Short mmCIF file of C-alpha atoms and ligand atoms in Angstrom, two decimals:
data_model
loop_
_atom_site.label_atom_id
_atom_site.label_comp_id
_atom_site.label_asym_id
_atom_site.label_seq_id
_atom_site.Cartn_x
_atom_site.Cartn_y
_atom_site.Cartn_z
CA MET A 296 118.17 139.95 147.63
CA ARG A 297 114.68 138.65 148.85
CA PHE A 298 111.36 139.92 148.36
CA ASP A 299 107.84 139.57 149.42
CA ASN A 300 106.12 142.35 147.98
CA SER A 301 102.88 142.49 150.70
CA TYR A 302 102.18 146.35 149.14
CA ALA A 303 101.53 144.76 145.05
CA ARG A 304 98.94 142.34 146.95
CA LEU A 305 96.79 145.09 148.00
CA PRO A 306 93.86 146.10 145.90
CA ASP A 307 94.38 147.68 142.34
CA ARG A 308 93.62 151.15 143.37
CA PHE A 309 96.23 151.23 145.42
CA TYR A 310 98.96 152.08 142.68
CA THR A 311 100.22 151.31 139.20
CA ARG A 312 102.19 149.15 137.64
CA THR A 313 105.23 150.32 136.02
CA SER A 314 109.15 150.57 135.03
CA PRO A 315 111.32 152.17 135.67
CA VAL A 316 112.38 153.81 132.45
CA ALA A 317 115.65 152.72 130.93
CA VAL A 318 118.42 154.92 130.95
CA ALA A 319 121.94 155.67 128.36
CA ALA A 320 124.79 154.36 130.70
CA PRO A 321 123.87 153.17 134.11
CA ARG A 322 127.29 153.33 136.71
CA MET A 323 127.80 153.38 140.05
CA LEU A 324 128.31 156.50 141.81
CA LYS A 325 128.28 155.47 145.56
CA PHE A 326 126.93 151.58 147.56
CA ASN A 327 126.14 151.29 151.26
CA GLN A 328 127.89 148.47 151.70
CA ALA A 329 127.22 149.20 155.68
CA LEU A 330 123.68 148.81 154.91
CA ALA A 331 123.89 145.85 152.54
CA ASP A 332 125.94 144.24 155.34
CA GLU A 333 123.36 145.33 157.61
CA LEU A 334 120.40 143.83 155.92
CA GLY A 335 122.21 141.07 154.64
CA LEU A 336 121.73 141.97 151.08
CA GLU A 337 123.50 139.79 148.60
CA LEU A 338 123.83 141.32 145.34
CA PRO A 339 126.30 140.83 142.11
CA THR A 340 129.63 141.94 142.65
CA ASP A 341 129.75 142.49 138.70
CA GLU A 342 129.92 146.68 138.75
CA GLN A 343 127.89 146.88 135.86
CA THR A 344 125.14 144.85 137.17
CA ARG A 345 124.88 146.81 140.34
CA ALA A 346 124.51 149.93 138.05
CA LYS A 347 122.08 148.34 135.58
CA ILE A 348 119.67 147.40 139.09
CA PHE A 349 120.05 151.01 140.54
CA THR A 350 119.22 152.72 137.68
CA GLY A 351 115.80 150.49 136.88
CA ASN A 352 117.65 149.12 133.43
CA LEU A 353 117.41 145.97 135.07
CA ASN A 354 114.62 144.29 137.50
CA PRO A 355 116.35 142.09 139.93
CA GLU A 356 114.69 138.98 140.40
CA GLY A 357 111.48 139.15 142.84
CA GLY A 358 111.30 142.67 142.47
CA GLU A 359 107.24 144.36 141.06
CA PRO A 360 108.25 147.23 140.50
CA LEU A 361 104.38 149.78 140.73
CA ALA A 362 104.19 153.24 141.45
CA LEU A 363 102.34 154.12 144.66
CA ALA A 364 99.15 156.48 144.56
CA TYR A 365 99.26 159.34 147.49
CA ALA A 366 97.95 162.67 148.21
CA GLY A 367 98.72 165.41 150.35
CA HIS A 368 98.45 169.20 151.35
CA GLN A 369 101.27 170.79 150.13
CA PHE A 370 102.24 174.53 151.52
CA GLY A 371 98.36 173.92 153.15
CA HIS A 372 97.16 173.80 150.12
CA PHE A 373 95.00 169.89 149.57
CA ASN A 374 96.14 168.04 146.22
CA PRO A 375 94.15 164.96 145.86
CA GLN A 376 96.19 163.57 142.97
CA LEU A 377 100.54 163.53 143.65
CA GLY A 378 101.86 159.75 144.01
CA ASP A 379 104.83 158.32 142.63
CA GLY A 380 106.09 160.88 140.04
CA ARG A 381 109.59 160.16 140.11
CA ALA A 382 110.13 157.18 141.84
CA VAL A 383 108.87 153.80 141.68
CA LEU A 384 109.03 150.73 144.75
CA ILE A 385 110.86 147.48 143.32
CA GLY A 386 109.34 145.62 146.04
CA GLU A 387 110.38 145.28 149.97
CA ILE A 388 113.56 143.18 150.85
CA VAL A 389 113.15 141.16 153.51
CA ALA A 390 116.48 141.50 155.64
CA ARG A 391 118.04 139.04 158.10
CA ASP A 392 116.74 139.42 160.78
CA GLY A 393 113.43 139.83 159.62
CA ARG A 394 112.90 143.24 158.83
CA ARG A 395 109.81 144.33 155.60
CA LEU A 396 111.79 147.46 154.14
CA ASP A 397 110.84 149.09 150.67
CA MET A 398 113.48 149.50 148.12
CA GLN A 399 112.86 152.47 145.99
CA LEU A 400 114.14 153.76 143.40
CA LYS A 401 113.99 157.92 143.02
CA GLY A 402 114.51 159.20 139.61
CA SER A 403 113.98 156.15 137.72
CA GLY A 404 111.33 157.73 134.92
CA ARG A 405 107.64 159.13 133.94
CA THR A 406 105.21 157.13 135.63
CA PRO A 407 101.24 157.32 135.43
CA PHE A 408 101.93 160.42 138.67
CA SER A 409 104.49 162.55 136.88
CA ARG A 410 101.87 165.21 135.45
CA GLY A 411 104.18 167.43 133.95
CA GLY A 412 107.79 166.22 135.35
CA ASP A 413 110.29 164.13 133.57
CA GLY A 414 110.18 161.78 136.95
CA ARG A 415 114.09 162.62 136.76
CA ALA A 416 116.54 163.89 139.28
CA ALA A 417 119.96 165.15 139.07
CA PHE A 418 123.88 164.15 140.78
CA GLY A 419 122.77 167.35 143.59
CA PRO A 420 119.76 166.36 144.88
CA VAL A 421 120.42 162.44 144.98
CA LEU A 422 123.71 163.12 146.64
CA ARG A 423 122.00 164.89 149.10
CA GLU A 424 119.40 162.87 149.78
CA TYR A 425 122.28 160.03 150.35
CA LEU A 426 124.57 162.17 152.19
CA LEU A 427 121.78 163.81 154.56
CA SER A 428 119.93 160.24 155.27
CA GLU A 429 122.97 158.99 156.17
CA ALA A 430 124.12 161.78 158.38
CA MET A 431 120.77 161.44 160.24
CA HIS A 432 121.16 157.70 161.03
CA ALA A 433 124.77 158.59 162.47
CA LEU A 434 122.54 160.57 164.35
CA GLY A 435 120.29 158.50 165.78
CA VAL A 436 117.67 160.31 164.23
CA PRO A 437 115.14 157.68 162.63
CA THR A 438 115.34 157.93 158.65
CA THR A 439 114.84 156.01 155.48
CA ARG A 440 118.34 155.24 154.29
CA SER A 441 120.11 155.46 151.47
CA LEU A 442 121.59 152.02 149.32
CA ALA A 443 122.91 152.98 146.24
CA ALA A 444 123.61 156.59 143.94
CA ALA A 445 124.16 155.69 140.26
CA ALA A 446 124.35 157.85 137.42
CA THR A 447 122.06 157.40 134.49
CA GLY A 448 124.44 158.92 131.65
CA GLU A 449 122.10 161.81 130.69
CA ALA A 450 121.43 165.00 131.23
CA VAL A 451 118.29 166.50 133.35
CA TYR A 452 117.04 169.80 132.04
CA ARG A 453 116.37 172.10 135.07
CA GLU A 454 117.40 175.36 134.80
CA ALA A 455 120.80 174.02 132.80
CA PRO A 456 122.06 170.21 131.79
CA LEU A 457 122.84 168.37 134.99
CA PRO A 458 123.84 164.73 135.03
CA GLY A 459 121.32 162.82 135.98
CA ALA A 460 121.16 160.38 139.05
CA VAL A 461 118.82 157.49 140.29
CA LEU A 462 119.16 157.14 144.19
CA THR A 463 118.53 153.90 145.78
CA ARG A 464 115.88 154.37 148.97
CA ILE A 465 115.53 151.92 151.89
CA ALA A 466 112.35 152.83 154.02
CA SER A 467 110.28 150.76 156.79
CA SER A 468 107.38 151.98 154.03
CA HIS A 469 106.19 154.58 151.82
CA LEU A 470 103.01 155.00 153.99
CA ARG A 471 102.31 159.01 154.43
CA ILE A 472 99.31 160.49 156.17
CA GLY A 473 99.23 161.42 151.93
CA THR A 474 98.44 157.81 151.53
CA PHE A 475 95.24 158.05 154.01
CA GLN A 476 94.08 161.21 152.59
CA TYR A 477 93.88 159.77 149.02
CA PHE A 478 91.29 157.29 149.49
CA ALA A 479 89.57 159.90 152.54
CA ALA A 480 89.36 162.50 149.33
CA ARG A 481 87.34 160.02 147.33
CA GLY A 482 85.30 158.79 149.78
CA ASP A 483 86.87 155.18 149.70
CA GLY A 484 86.20 154.00 153.04
CA GLU A 485 87.09 150.58 152.62
CA ALA A 486 90.44 151.49 151.14
CA VAL A 487 90.94 153.47 154.77
CA ARG A 488 90.15 150.65 156.79
CA ILE A 489 92.38 148.23 154.43
CA LEU A 490 95.84 151.27 154.71
CA VAL A 491 94.72 150.80 158.97
CA ASP A 492 94.90 147.26 158.81
CA TYR A 493 98.46 147.30 156.79
CA ALA A 494 100.01 150.05 158.63
CA ILE A 495 99.34 148.14 162.43
CA LYS A 496 100.60 144.68 160.61
CA ARG A 497 103.49 146.20 158.84
CA LEU A 498 104.72 149.49 160.96
CA TYR A 499 102.43 148.49 164.48
CA PRO A 500 102.65 144.84 164.84
CA HIS A 501 101.91 145.26 168.70
CA LEU A 502 98.69 146.58 167.90
CA GLU A 503 96.98 143.85 166.36
CA GLY A 504 93.91 142.77 168.16
CA ALA A 505 93.12 146.27 169.81
CA ALA A 506 89.59 146.99 170.06
CA ASN A 507 90.13 149.94 167.97
CA PRO A 508 92.82 149.39 165.44
CA ALA A 509 92.60 153.44 163.26
CA LEU A 510 92.72 155.26 167.34
CA ALA A 511 95.63 152.57 168.26
CA LEU A 512 97.38 153.29 164.87
CA MET A 513 96.79 157.50 165.43
CA GLU A 514 97.97 157.16 169.04
CA ALA A 515 100.87 155.20 167.81
CA VAL A 516 102.07 157.83 164.94
CA VAL A 517 101.60 160.81 167.23
CA GLU A 518 103.87 159.44 169.67
CA ALA A 519 106.31 158.55 166.96
CA GLN A 520 106.52 161.91 165.14
CA ALA A 521 106.48 163.75 168.61
CA LYS A 522 109.48 161.65 168.81
CA LEU A 523 111.20 162.49 165.40
CA ILE A 524 110.56 166.15 165.78
CA ALA A 525 112.03 166.31 168.98
CA LYS A 526 115.12 164.62 167.63
CA TRP A 527 115.21 167.18 165.00
CA LEU A 528 114.69 170.36 166.91
CA SER A 529 117.36 168.86 168.78
CA ILE A 530 119.98 168.53 166.51
CA GLY A 531 118.93 171.84 164.47
CA PHE A 532 117.71 170.14 161.61
CA ILE A 533 115.03 171.87 160.05
CA HIS A 534 113.25 169.71 157.03
CA GLY A 535 111.60 172.10 154.38
CA VAL A 536 109.10 170.83 153.26
CA MET A 537 106.47 169.13 155.82
CA ASN A 538 103.56 168.39 153.82
CA THR A 539 101.49 165.45 154.78
CA ASP A 540 103.03 163.69 151.74
CA ASN A 541 106.12 163.27 153.21
CA THR A 542 105.08 162.31 157.03
CA SER A 543 105.22 159.11 156.88
CA ILE A 544 103.27 156.94 158.82
CA SER A 545 106.60 155.14 159.98
CA GLY A 546 107.66 158.02 162.03
CA GLU A 547 111.11 157.96 159.51
CA THR A 548 112.36 161.41 158.82
CA ILE A 549 111.53 160.42 154.69
CA ASP A 550 112.04 163.20 151.59
CA TYR A 551 115.95 165.20 151.91
CA GLY A 552 114.50 168.19 149.57
CA PRO A 553 115.65 171.75 150.59
CA CYS A 554 116.05 170.65 154.31
CA ALA A 555 119.14 171.97 156.62
CA PHE A 556 120.49 172.39 159.68
CA VAL A 557 120.89 175.89 161.33
CA ASP A 558 124.39 177.09 161.99
CA ALA A 559 123.79 180.78 163.30
CA TYR A 560 120.72 180.10 165.65
CA ASP A 561 117.59 181.63 165.02
CA HIS A 562 114.18 180.66 166.30
CA MET A 563 112.27 181.35 163.04
CA ALA A 564 115.33 179.78 160.75
CA VAL A 565 114.61 178.85 156.93
CA PHE A 566 116.33 177.68 154.14
CA SER A 567 114.11 176.14 151.70
CA SER A 568 113.87 179.00 148.72
CA ILE A 569 110.37 177.36 147.88
CA ASP A 570 109.57 178.28 152.02
CA ALA A 571 108.65 181.91 151.16
CA GLN A 572 106.50 182.25 154.40
CA GLY A 573 108.27 180.51 156.87
CA ARG A 574 105.56 177.82 157.35
CA TYR A 575 107.99 175.05 157.84
CA ALA A 576 110.92 177.13 159.98
CA TYR A 577 112.92 175.81 162.28
CA ALA A 578 110.96 176.03 165.43
CA ASN A 579 107.49 175.72 163.05
CA GLN A 580 107.87 172.17 162.73
CA PRO A 581 106.51 171.00 166.00
CA PRO A 582 102.67 173.15 165.62
CA ILE A 583 103.03 171.49 162.00
CA GLY A 584 103.83 168.44 162.69
CA GLN A 585 100.83 168.38 164.51
CA TRP A 586 99.01 170.40 161.75
CA ASN A 587 100.05 167.35 159.69
CA LEU A 588 98.69 164.67 162.34
CA ALA A 589 95.30 166.36 162.52
CA ARG A 590 94.76 165.97 158.21
CA PHE A 591 95.54 162.19 159.64
CA ALA A 592 92.94 161.93 161.71
CA GLU A 593 90.18 163.62 159.87
CA THR A 594 91.05 160.47 156.82
CA LEU A 595 90.31 157.63 159.97
CA LEU A 596 87.08 159.69 161.46
CA GLY A 597 85.00 156.90 159.31
CA VAL A 598 86.31 153.88 160.53
CA ILE A 599 86.84 155.62 163.81
CA ASP A 600 83.07 155.27 164.93
CA ASP A 601 80.25 155.07 163.10
CA ASP A 602 79.00 158.48 165.08
CA LYS A 603 80.82 161.18 163.29
CA ASP A 604 80.61 163.33 166.95
CA ARG A 605 82.01 160.73 169.33
CA ALA A 606 85.13 159.83 166.27
CA VAL A 607 85.67 163.85 166.10
CA GLU A 608 86.06 163.60 170.00
CA GLN A 609 88.22 160.33 170.10
CA ALA A 610 90.08 161.78 167.71
CA THR A 611 91.06 165.42 168.87
CA LYS A 612 92.05 163.57 172.40
CA ARG A 613 94.67 161.63 170.47
CA LEU A 614 95.79 164.62 168.82
CA GLU A 615 96.25 166.59 172.04
CA ALA A 616 98.69 163.77 173.29
CA PHE A 617 100.80 165.67 170.55
CA MET A 618 102.08 168.56 172.13
CA PRO A 619 102.71 167.22 175.60
CA ALA A 620 104.49 164.02 174.15
CA PHE A 621 106.71 166.57 172.37
CA HIS A 622 107.63 168.76 174.89
CA ALA A 623 108.56 165.54 177.13
CA HIS A 624 111.03 163.93 174.21
CA TRP A 625 112.80 167.35 173.90
CA THR A 626 113.31 167.97 177.59
CA ARG A 627 114.42 164.43 177.91
CA LEU A 628 116.75 164.96 174.92
CA MET A 629 118.26 168.59 175.75
CA ARG A 630 118.58 167.20 179.35
CA ALA A 631 121.31 165.26 177.91
CA LYS A 632 122.46 167.36 176.09
CA LEU A 633 122.98 169.73 178.67
CA GLY A 634 124.55 167.11 180.81
CA LEU A 635 121.98 166.54 183.65
CA LEU A 636 120.98 162.99 184.46
CA VAL A 637 119.23 164.61 187.43
CA GLU A 638 115.54 165.34 186.89
CA GLU A 639 114.51 168.73 187.85
CA GLU A 640 111.49 170.44 187.41
CA GLY A 641 113.00 173.37 186.23
CA ASP A 642 115.01 172.20 183.50
CA THR A 643 112.59 172.52 180.61
CA GLN A 644 112.77 176.40 181.12
CA LEU A 645 117.17 175.57 181.17
CA ALA A 646 116.77 174.84 178.15
CA ASN A 647 114.65 177.71 176.50
CA ASP A 648 116.78 179.89 177.93
CA LEU A 649 119.80 178.35 176.14
CA PHE A 650 117.96 178.45 173.14
CA ASN A 651 117.06 182.51 174.04
CA ALA A 652 120.78 183.32 174.51
CA MET A 653 121.76 181.43 171.13
CA HIS A 654 119.17 183.69 169.10
CA ALA A 655 120.29 186.18 170.67
CA SER A 656 123.89 186.03 170.17
CA LYS A 657 123.54 184.11 166.86
CA ALA A 658 125.28 181.10 168.30
CA ASP A 659 126.25 178.59 166.61
CA PHE A 660 123.73 175.79 167.35
CA THR A 661 126.07 172.72 166.81
CA LEU A 662 129.11 174.29 168.55
CA THR A 663 127.35 176.16 171.28
CA PHE A 664 126.49 172.42 172.62
CA ARG A 665 129.20 170.89 171.60
CA THR A 666 131.51 173.13 173.31
CA LEU A 667 129.52 172.77 177.18
CA PRO A 668 132.06 170.73 178.64
CA ALA A 669 134.65 173.28 178.10
CA HIS A 670 132.43 175.77 180.04
CA MET A 671 132.53 173.72 183.40
CA GLU A 672 134.69 175.13 185.11
CA ALA A 673 134.04 179.03 185.89
CA ASP A 674 137.12 179.92 185.07
CA ALA A 675 136.64 178.61 181.56
CA SER A 676 134.56 181.55 180.01
CA SER A 677 135.99 183.42 177.52
CA GLU A 678 135.76 187.32 176.22
CA GLU A 679 134.14 185.09 173.15
CA ASP A 680 130.64 184.43 174.93
CA SER A 681 128.48 186.92 174.64
CA PRO A 682 126.74 188.40 178.23
CA GLU A 683 123.27 186.40 177.07
CA MET A 684 125.49 183.13 176.41
CA SER A 685 127.81 184.08 179.84
CA ALA A 686 124.61 184.35 182.14
CA TRP A 687 123.22 181.17 180.86
CA LEU A 688 126.30 179.41 181.23
CA ALA A 689 126.52 180.82 184.84
CA ALA A 690 123.10 179.51 185.65
CA TRP A 691 123.96 176.31 183.82
CA ARG A 692 126.53 175.76 185.96
CA ALA A 693 124.86 176.54 189.12
CA ARG A 694 122.44 174.23 188.19
CA HIS A 695 125.63 171.40 187.63
CA GLU A 696 126.19 171.63 191.31
CA ARG A 697 123.29 169.57 192.14
CA GLU A 698 124.08 166.74 189.68
CA ARG A 699 125.08 163.62 191.73
CA GLN A 700 127.49 162.03 189.04
CA SER A 701 131.06 162.94 188.19
CA PRO A 702 132.54 165.84 185.82
CA GLU A 703 134.07 162.90 183.77
CA ALA A 704 130.47 161.13 183.63
CA ARG A 705 128.42 164.34 182.52
CA ARG A 706 130.98 165.46 180.13
CA ALA A 707 130.83 161.79 178.46
CA LEU A 708 127.13 162.02 178.68
CA MET A 709 127.31 165.17 176.36
CA GLU A 710 129.93 163.92 174.02
CA SER A 711 127.57 161.14 173.68
CA VAL A 712 124.63 163.22 172.11
CA ASN A 713 126.27 166.45 170.97
CA PRO A 714 127.76 166.17 167.77
CA ILE A 715 131.06 167.39 166.36
CA PHE A 716 130.40 166.71 162.51
CA ILE A 717 127.19 167.80 161.08
CA PRO A 718 126.16 167.70 157.56
CA ARG A 719 127.14 171.76 157.08
CA ASN A 720 124.99 173.39 154.66
CA HIS A 721 127.95 174.76 152.73
CA ARG A 722 130.49 171.91 152.98
CA VAL A 723 127.35 170.14 151.81
CA GLU A 724 127.21 172.32 149.06
CA GLN A 725 130.73 172.01 148.08
CA ALA A 726 130.93 168.94 147.67
CA LEU A 727 127.76 168.03 145.91
CA GLU A 728 129.47 171.04 143.07
CA LEU A 729 132.17 169.30 143.16
CA ALA A 730 130.95 165.63 142.27
CA THR A 731 128.81 166.69 139.77
CA ARG A 732 131.39 167.77 138.41
CA GLY A 733 133.10 164.45 139.06
CA ASP A 734 135.55 164.48 141.77
CA PHE A 735 134.01 162.87 145.01
CA THR A 736 136.78 163.58 147.25
CA ALA A 737 134.99 165.95 148.89
CA PHE A 738 132.15 164.54 149.35
CA ASP A 739 133.53 160.78 150.40
CA ARG A 740 135.56 162.97 153.31
CA LEU A 741 132.17 164.61 154.20
CA LEU A 742 130.23 161.63 154.42
CA SER A 743 133.35 159.74 156.41
CA ALA A 744 133.01 162.67 159.14
CA VAL A 745 129.07 162.88 159.61
CA SER A 746 128.93 158.80 159.79
CA ARG A 747 130.56 158.88 162.84
CA PRO A 748 129.18 162.38 164.15
CA PHE A 749 130.41 162.21 167.79
CA ASP A 750 133.72 161.03 166.98
CA VAL A 751 137.09 163.59 167.59
CA ARG A 752 138.70 163.30 164.19
CA ALA A 753 141.48 165.37 164.50
CA ASP A 754 142.23 165.47 160.63
CA MET A 755 138.53 166.06 159.67
CA ILE A 756 138.80 169.24 162.22
CA GLU A 757 137.60 171.73 159.51
CA LEU A 758 134.61 170.25 158.98
CA ALA A 759 133.40 170.86 162.70
CA GLN A 760 133.74 174.35 162.09
CA GLY A 761 130.90 177.18 160.96
CA PRO A 762 131.03 179.12 157.44
CA ARG A 763 133.07 182.24 157.18
CA PRO A 764 130.46 185.02 156.29
CA ASP A 765 130.96 184.90 152.58
CA GLU A 766 130.58 180.56 152.66
CA ARG A 767 127.34 180.92 154.34
CA VAL A 768 124.35 179.23 152.72
CA LEU A 769 121.42 181.49 152.82
CA GLN A 770 119.17 179.08 150.84
CA THR A 771 118.41 175.78 150.03
CA PHE A 772 116.86 174.13 146.50
CA CYS A 773 115.01 170.73 146.43
CA GLY A 774 115.94 170.79 142.57
CA THR A 775 113.56 168.40 141.54
P1 LIG B 174 108.63 165.73 146.70
O1 LIG B 174 108.55 166.68 146.47
O2 LIG B 174 109.65 165.41 146.10
O3 LIG B 174 107.62 165.52 148.02
O4 LIG B 174 107.74 165.31 145.79
C1 LIG B 174 106.18 166.01 145.34
C2 LIG B 174 105.32 165.28 144.81
O5 LIG B 174 105.92 166.19 143.27
C3 LIG B 174 105.60 163.81 144.27
O6 LIG B 174 103.98 163.30 143.61
C4 LIG B 174 107.08 163.82 143.97
O7 LIG B 174 106.69 162.38 142.66
C5 LIG B 174 106.12 164.74 142.00
N1 LIG B 174 107.53 165.40 141.48
C6 LIG B 174 108.30 165.99 141.79
N2 LIG B 174 110.09 165.94 141.12
C7 LIG B 174 109.24 165.52 139.90
C8 LIG B 174 109.90 165.24 138.43
N3 LIG B 174 110.34 165.28 138.76
N4 LIG B 174 109.31 164.73 137.92
C9 LIG B 174 107.21 164.18 137.76
N5 LIG B 174 107.05 164.32 139.57
C10 LIG B 174 107.91 165.13 140.34
MG1 LIG B 175 107.55 163.40 148.66
#
């Protein structure tokens, strides 16, 4: 692996140098060969050496382990000091295509930012992130990736002792809104300026030389987050912990804790056990995204303009671009999901009406979209459809009469964007429970299905179905 660690060249106050804490018995659980190939990574073929690297027992040559400093608003409350409490940035890999990517170990032991925590992670959360992030990638959603999961051979104590594991996460960077907040809260304007330049150079190089770098960055991050959250909504994804420390400047999905895919649709679906108020409910995600971006804007004010009023005015203008950008992305995604190639004014309303019909009938999100092509013919309506859904389908068919492409083309479009396989909560839970006990059969099967989410595979069809009432998962946990 080729490392070039630009973050380690930033001033000392951006991180603490710290090594992963060695574990008792490293053992590989999962290795993402496809990702390693894509990045052109050359790793030792010996399993034991790999297991040592991916648990942190062996520092790869060129790695300079660091724990990053950051702050963040958690459920609306500001915490000025968070930081990598259970993760270590090993370094930045330079991929074959020139991309620079963070390689981070998560669950690698205590760091100076651990506060009361043990710095560790159990099998469940590690494998959950591995599965979910790879599924999201296959669904075309910007996300951090998972390169490896390795067992530590040590117990992690939560409510009960659980087998411990470490995840190796690959990300465009681990810069978060919370990174900027960390320095802004300390009145360290110089550090914020350094971060702006670093973020542009690393994530938005086309902005280099912008007249006002902080404003240009703000604009880019607003757009990236608008696009990301529209994607989430288009597949029924609920992040679950949209705190500002979990909001990436790159616009990638990061931190798969209690996230979930909605099955029986509800606008305000919440799964996370720690989100009692529903702050991060399905339909709250766009306004929360904008709220987080407002916190980002606040950190940049001093860098945008010496004149506070002018800075606020400029930042507000950028922030106000969020909702229109989100709606534009959402409508574009929805048109494709509904098989529409012609653009009409009423399409946003048509899509909204579908969400209302799904909400009223508690329809399965993924199956509703995936089975749309079967409803293209008027006589295809089945008795199973609720009155709301039947009414909507009639409106949708009328809209399709104004399309110019062949029905086959419209069907193909829908099937290319409406997945058949998503990591359904009940399947994820079953797979993780078995894997924790050492049986990876269900996990591997599910991973295989969600890695090709649009392909019909008859032998896996049970994974496409919604949960029976007794199988429904009502709550998810972050398990930290
Ligand atoms: P997260 O919920 O993963 O976004 O984490 C929020 C904060 O809590 C971050 O600063 C983490 O590093 C820290 N944290 C979470 N779990 C642990 C743990 N087991 N040990 C130490 N720090 C933790
Ligand atoms: Mg986090």
